[in-house]
């Protein structure tokens, strides 16, 4: 479906509702709504208002990429209103988790719960990755893919036969609009307010971490969970950063437990 915002038309997979509490799935750097295909479809198929949007300048959404996490958080709050939801459970992966965290801190009345996947309060990005993304070379795609997947996922181990997770991640990043990955990586690297935002969160929160995550290491996820009052930390043994693809069923189970607890 298409939702009209001032920044341009927003493509969202899923369906909206009329009031009530919905779910918003927020993708990571250089990606789009498809990384949440299983999880968003599961909730939508059971009658809950569920939207997996493409951020501006990503996927099928119009506009140009936003360059600051706080601007993306304000955009999410506007999307919740435009989708005619009273509040939303925000499920964010990587950059999307930072955006969800900042949205809860800035617009707490709009957020019913948080699922922070592959997240830490501070997520610095290697300068070489940023430089490659700005130049449009393949190195950034390779680094995000290789560092993002756990060791088993890099060499195989897909949940369903016939899938190649490393190649799939690379193709997803390669088809991103020009400049999207670079803008996102710069925004993540520049975000310094994670701990302050965490201390302002007042809703039920799940922090879901991959034990072998090289982009948001487990110690960072643990520190983030400790900074959020009442947050629960859950760890996927052997998983890397891209848990929605590596461990789709376990990720869904964790999100179901979060929603059930609200």
Coordinates of N, CA, C and O in Angstrom, one line a residue, residues 7-112:
X7 N 7.1 14.2 2.7 CA 8.3 13.9 2.1 C 8.2 13.1 0.8 O 9.1 12.8 0.1
X8 N 6.9 12.6 0.5 CA 6.7 11.8 -0.7 C 5.9 10.5 -0.3 O 5.7 10.2 0.8
X9 N 5.5 9.8 -1.3 CA 4.7 8.6 -1.1 C 5.6 7.5 -0.5 O 6.8 7.4 -0.9
X10 N 5.0 6.8 0.5 CA 5.7 5.8 1.2 C 5.1 4.5 0.9 O 3.9 4.2 1.0
X11 N 6.0 3.5 0.4 CA 5.5 2.2 0.1 C 5.6 1.4 1.4 O 6.6 1.4 2.1
X12 N 4.5 0.7 1.8 CA 4.5 -0.2 2.9 C 3.9 -1.5 2.5 O 2.9 -1.6 1.9
X13 N 4.7 -2.6 2.9 CA 4.1 -3.9 2.8 C 3.2 -4.2 4.0 O 3.5 -3.7 5.1
X14 N 2.1 -4.8 3.8 CA 1.2 -5.1 4.9 C -0.1 -4.4 4.7 O -0.5 -4.0 3.6
X15 N -0.8 -4.1 5.8 CA -2.1 -3.4 5.8 C -2.2 -2.6 7.1 O -1.7 -2.9 8.1
X16 N -2.9 -1.4 6.9 CA -3.1 -0.5 8.0 C -4.5 -0.8 8.7 O -5.2 -1.7 8.2
X17 N -4.8 -0.1 9.7 CA -6.0 -0.3 10.4 C -6.7 1.0 10.7 O -6.3 2.1 10.2
X18 N -7.7 1.0 11.5 CA -8.4 2.2 11.9 C -8.3 2.3 13.4 O -9.0 1.7 14.1
X19 N -7.2 3.1 13.9 CA -7.0 3.2 15.3 C -6.3 1.9 15.8 O -5.9 1.0 15.1
X20 N -6.2 1.9 17.2 CA -5.7 0.7 17.8 C -4.1 0.7 17.7 O -3.5 1.7 17.4
X21 N -3.6 -0.4 18.1 CA -2.1 -0.6 18.1 C -1.7 -1.5 17.0 O -2.2 -2.6 16.8
X22 N -0.8 -1.0 16.2 CA -0.3 -1.8 15.1 C 1.2 -2.1 15.2 O 1.8 -1.8 16.3
X23 N 1.8 -2.7 14.2 CA 3.2 -3.0 14.2 C 3.8 -2.4 13.1 O 3.3 -2.4 11.9
X24 N 5.0 -1.8 13.3 CA 5.8 -1.2 12.2 C 7.2 -1.9 12.2 O 7.8 -1.9 13.3
X25 N 7.6 -2.4 11.1 CA 8.9 -3.1 10.9 C 9.8 -2.1 10.2 O 9.6 -1.8 9.0
X26 N 10.9 -1.8 10.8 CA 11.8 -0.7 10.3 C 13.2 -1.4 9.9 O 13.9 -2.0 10.7
X27 N 13.5 -1.3 8.6 CA 14.6 -2.0 8.0 C 16.0 -1.3 8.3 O 16.0 -0.1 8.8
X28 N 17.0 -2.0 8.0 CA 18.4 -1.5 8.3 C 19.0 -0.7 7.1 O 18.3 -0.5 6.1
X29 N 20.2 -0.4 7.2 CA 20.9 0.5 6.3 C 21.0 -0.2 4.9 O 21.4 -1.3 4.7
X30 N 20.6 0.6 3.9 CA 20.6 0.2 2.5 C 19.7 -0.9 2.1 O 19.7 -1.4 1.0
X31 N 18.8 -1.2 3.0 CA 17.9 -2.4 2.7 C 16.4 -1.9 2.5 O 16.2 -0.7 2.2
X32 N 15.5 -2.8 2.6 CA 14.1 -2.4 2.4 C 13.2 -3.3 3.2 O 13.6 -4.1 4.0
X33 N 11.9 -3.2 2.9 CA 10.9 -3.9 3.7 C 11.0 -5.4 3.6 O 10.6 -6.2 4.5
X34 N 11.7 -5.9 2.6 CA 11.7 -7.4 2.3 C 12.5 -8.1 3.4 O 12.3 -9.4 3.5
X35 N 13.3 -7.5 4.2 CA 14.1 -8.2 5.2 C 13.2 -8.7 6.3 O 13.6 -9.6 7.1
X36 N 11.9 -8.2 6.4 CA 11.0 -8.6 7.4 C 9.8 -9.4 6.8 O 8.7 -9.5 7.3
X37 N 10.1 -10.0 5.6 CA 9.0 -10.7 4.9 C 8.2 -11.7 5.8 O 7.0 -11.7 5.9
X38 N 8.9 -12.6 6.4 CA 8.3 -13.6 7.2 C 7.5 -13.0 8.4 O 6.4 -13.3 8.6
X39 N 8.3 -12.2 9.1 CA 7.7 -11.7 10.4 C 6.5 -10.8 10.2 O 5.5 -10.9 10.8
X40 N 6.6 -9.9 9.2 CA 5.5 -8.9 9.0 C 4.3 -9.7 8.4 O 3.1 -9.4 8.8
X41 N 4.5 -10.6 7.5 CA 3.4 -11.4 7.0 C 2.6 -12.2 8.0 O 1.4 -12.4 8.0
X42 N 3.4 -12.7 9.0 CA 2.8 -13.5 10.0 C 1.8 -12.7 10.8 O 0.7 -13.1 11.0
X43 N 2.2 -11.5 11.2 CA 1.3 -10.7 12.0 C 0.1 -10.2 11.2 O -1.0 -10.2 11.6
X44 N 0.4 -9.7 10.0 CA -0.6 -9.2 9.1 C -1.7 -10.3 8.8 O -2.9 -10.0 8.7
X45 N -1.2 -11.5 8.6 CA -2.1 -12.6 8.3 C -3.0 -13.0 9.4 O -3.9 -13.8 9.2
X46 N -2.7 -12.5 10.6 CA -3.5 -12.8 11.8 C -4.3 -11.6 12.2 O -4.8 -11.5 13.4
X47 N -4.5 -10.7 11.3 CA -5.5 -9.6 11.5 C -5.0 -8.4 12.3 O -5.7 -7.5 12.5
X48 N -3.7 -8.4 12.6 CA -3.1 -7.2 13.3 C -2.6 -6.2 12.3 O -2.0 -6.5 11.3
X49 N -3.0 -4.9 12.4 CA -2.5 -3.9 11.5 C -0.9 -3.9 11.5 O -0.3 -3.8 12.6
X50 N -0.4 -4.1 10.4 CA 1.1 -4.4 10.3 C 1.6 -3.7 9.0 O 1.1 -3.9 7.9
X51 N 2.7 -2.9 9.2 CA 3.3 -2.2 8.1 C 4.8 -2.4 8.1 O 5.4 -2.2 9.2
X52 N 5.4 -2.7 7.0 CA 6.8 -2.7 6.8 C 7.2 -1.7 5.7 O 7.1 -2.0 4.5
X53 N 7.5 -0.5 6.1 CA 7.7 0.6 5.2 C 9.1 0.6 4.6 O 10.1 0.1 5.2
X54 N 9.3 1.2 3.4 CA 10.6 1.5 2.9 C 10.8 3.0 3.3 O 10.0 3.8 3.1
X55 N 12.0 3.2 3.9 CA 12.3 4.6 4.2 C 12.4 5.5 3.0 O 12.6 4.9 1.9
X56 N 12.3 6.8 3.1 CA 12.5 7.7 1.9 C 13.7 7.4 1.2 O 14.8 7.2 1.7
X57 N 13.6 7.3 -0.2 CA 14.8 7.0 -1.0 C 15.3 5.6 -0.9 O 16.4 5.3 -1.4
X58 N 14.4 4.7 -0.4 CA 14.8 3.3 -0.3 C 13.6 2.5 -1.0 O 12.5 2.9 -1.0
X59 N 14.0 1.3 -1.5 CA 12.9 0.4 -2.1 C 12.0 1.2 -3.0 O 12.5 1.8 -4.0
X60 N 10.7 1.1 -2.7 CA 9.7 1.7 -3.6 C 9.2 3.1 -3.1 O 8.3 3.6 -3.7
X61 N 9.8 3.6 -2.0 CA 9.4 4.9 -1.5 C 10.0 6.1 -2.2 O 11.2 6.0 -2.7
X62 N 9.3 7.2 -2.3 CA 9.8 8.4 -3.0 C 10.7 9.1 -2.0 O 10.9 8.8 -0.8
X63 N 11.2 10.3 -2.5 CA 12.0 11.1 -1.7 C 13.5 10.8 -1.7 O 13.9 9.9 -2.4
X64 N 14.2 11.5 -0.9 CA 15.7 11.3 -0.7 C 15.9 10.7 0.7 O 15.2 11.0 1.6
X65 N 17.0 10.0 0.8 CA 17.3 9.4 2.1 C 17.5 10.5 3.2 O 18.2 11.5 2.9
X66 N 16.9 10.3 4.4 CA 17.2 11.2 5.5 C 18.5 10.9 6.0 O 19.0 9.8 6.0
X67 N 19.2 11.9 6.6 CA 20.6 11.8 7.0 C 20.8 11.8 8.5 O 22.0 11.7 8.9
X68 N 19.8 11.9 9.3 CA 20.0 11.9 10.7 C 18.9 10.9 11.3 O 17.8 10.9 10.9
X69 N 19.4 10.2 12.3 CA 18.5 9.2 13.0 C 17.3 10.0 13.6 O 16.1 9.5 13.5
X70 N 17.5 11.1 14.2 CA 16.3 11.8 14.8 C 15.3 12.3 13.7 O 14.1 12.3 14.0
X71 N 15.8 12.6 12.5 CA 14.8 13.0 11.5 C 14.0 11.7 11.0 O 12.8 11.8 10.7
X72 N 14.7 10.6 11.0 CA 14.0 9.4 10.7 C 13.0 9.0 11.7 O 11.9 8.5 11.4
X73 N 13.3 9.3 13.0 CA 12.4 9.0 14.1 C 11.1 9.9 14.0 O 10.0 9.4 14.2
X74 N 11.3 11.2 13.6 CA 10.2 12.1 13.4 C 9.3 11.6 12.2 O 8.1 11.7 12.2
X75 N 10.0 11.1 11.2 CA 9.3 10.5 10.0 C 8.4 9.3 10.4 O 7.3 9.2 10.0
X76 N 9.0 8.4 11.3 CA 8.2 7.3 11.8 C 7.0 7.7 12.6 O 5.9 7.2 12.4
X77 N 7.1 8.7 13.4 CA 6.0 9.2 14.2 C 4.9 9.8 13.2 O 3.7 9.6 13.4
X78 N 5.3 10.5 12.2 CA 4.4 11.0 11.2 C 3.7 9.8 10.4 O 2.5 9.9 10.1
X79 N 4.4 8.8 10.2 CA 3.9 7.6 9.5 C 2.8 6.9 10.3 O 1.8 6.5 9.8
X80 N 3.1 6.8 11.6 CA 2.1 6.2 12.5 C 0.8 7.0 12.5 O -0.3 6.4 12.4
X81 N 0.9 8.3 12.5 CA -0.3 9.1 12.4 C -1.0 9.0 11.1 O -2.2 8.9 11.0
X82 N -0.2 9.0 10.0 CA -0.8 8.9 8.6 C -1.5 7.6 8.4 O -2.4 7.5 7.6
X83 N -0.9 6.5 9.1 CA -1.5 5.2 8.9 C -2.8 5.0 9.8 O -3.4 4.0 9.9
X84 N -3.1 6.1 10.5 CA -4.3 6.1 11.4 C -4.2 5.1 12.5 O -5.2 4.4 12.8
X85 N -3.1 5.0 13.1 CA -2.9 4.1 14.2 C -2.8 5.0 15.5 O -2.2 6.1 15.4
X86 N -3.3 4.5 16.6 CA -3.2 5.2 17.8 C -1.7 5.1 18.3 O -1.1 6.1 18.7
X87 N -1.2 3.9 18.3 CA 0.2 3.7 18.7 C 0.7 2.5 17.9 O -0.1 1.8 17.2
X88 N 2.0 2.3 18.0 CA 2.6 1.1 17.3 C 3.7 0.5 18.1 O 4.4 1.1 18.9
X89 N 3.8 -0.8 17.9 CA 5.0 -1.6 18.4 C 6.0 -1.4 17.3 O 5.8 -1.8 16.1
X90 N 7.2 -0.9 17.6 CA 8.2 -0.7 16.6 C 9.2 -1.8 16.7 O 9.8 -2.0 17.7
X91 N 9.4 -2.5 15.6 CA 10.4 -3.5 15.5 C 11.4 -3.1 14.5 O 11.2 -2.9 13.3
X92 N 12.6 -2.8 15.0 CA 13.7 -2.2 14.1 C 14.9 -3.1 14.1 O 15.3 -3.7 15.1
X93 N 15.5 -3.3 12.9 CA 16.7 -4.0 12.8 C 17.9 -3.1 12.4 O 17.8 -2.3 11.5
X94 N 19.0 -3.2 13.2 CA 20.2 -2.4 12.9 C 19.9 -0.9 12.9 O 19.5 -0.4 13.9
X95 N 20.1 -0.2 11.8 CA 19.7 1.2 11.7 C 18.2 1.4 12.2 O 17.9 2.4 12.9
X96 N 17.4 0.5 11.7 CA 16.0 0.6 12.1 C 15.8 0.5 13.6 O 14.8 1.1 14.1
X97 N 16.6 -0.2 14.3 CA 16.6 -0.3 15.8 C 16.9 1.0 16.4 O 16.3 1.5 17.4
X98 N 17.9 1.7 15.9 CA 18.3 3.0 16.4 C 17.1 4.0 16.1 O 16.8 4.8 17.0
X99 N 16.5 3.9 15.0 CA 15.4 4.8 14.7 C 14.2 4.5 15.6 O 13.6 5.4 16.2
X100 N 13.9 3.2 15.9 CA 12.9 2.8 16.8 C 13.2 3.4 18.2 O 12.3 3.9 18.9
X101 N 14.4 3.2 18.6 CA 14.8 3.7 20.0 C 14.6 5.2 20.1 O 14.0 5.7 21.1
X102 N 15.1 5.9 19.1 CA 14.9 7.4 19.1 C 13.5 7.8 19.0 O 13.0 8.8 19.6
X103 N 12.7 7.1 18.3 CA 11.2 7.4 18.2 C 10.6 7.2 19.5 O 9.7 8.1 19.9
X104 N 10.9 6.2 20.3 CA 10.3 6.0 21.6 C 10.7 7.1 22.5 O 9.9 7.5 23.4
X105 N 12.0 7.6 22.4 CA 12.4 8.6 23.3 C 11.8 10.0 22.9 O 11.4 10.8 23.8
X106 N 11.6 10.2 21.6 CA 11.0 11.5 21.2 C 9.5 11.6 21.1 O 8.9 12.6 21.3
X107 N 8.9 10.4 20.9 CA 7.5 10.4 20.7 C 6.9 9.2 21.5 O 6.2 8.3 20.9
X108 N 7.2 9.2 22.7 CA 6.8 8.0 23.6 C 5.3 7.7 23.6 O 4.9 6.6 23.7
X109 N 4.5 8.7 23.4 CA 3.0 8.5 23.4 C 2.5 7.8 22.2 O 1.4 7.3 22.2
X110 N 3.4 7.6 21.2 CA 3.0 6.9 19.9 C 3.6 5.5 19.9 O 3.2 4.7 19.0
X111 N 4.4 5.1 20.9 CA 5.0 3.8 20.9 C 4.5 2.9 22.0 O 4.7 3.3 23.2
X112 N 4.0 1.7 21.7 CA 3.5 0.8 22.6 C 4.5 -0.2 23.1 O 4.4 -0.9 24.1

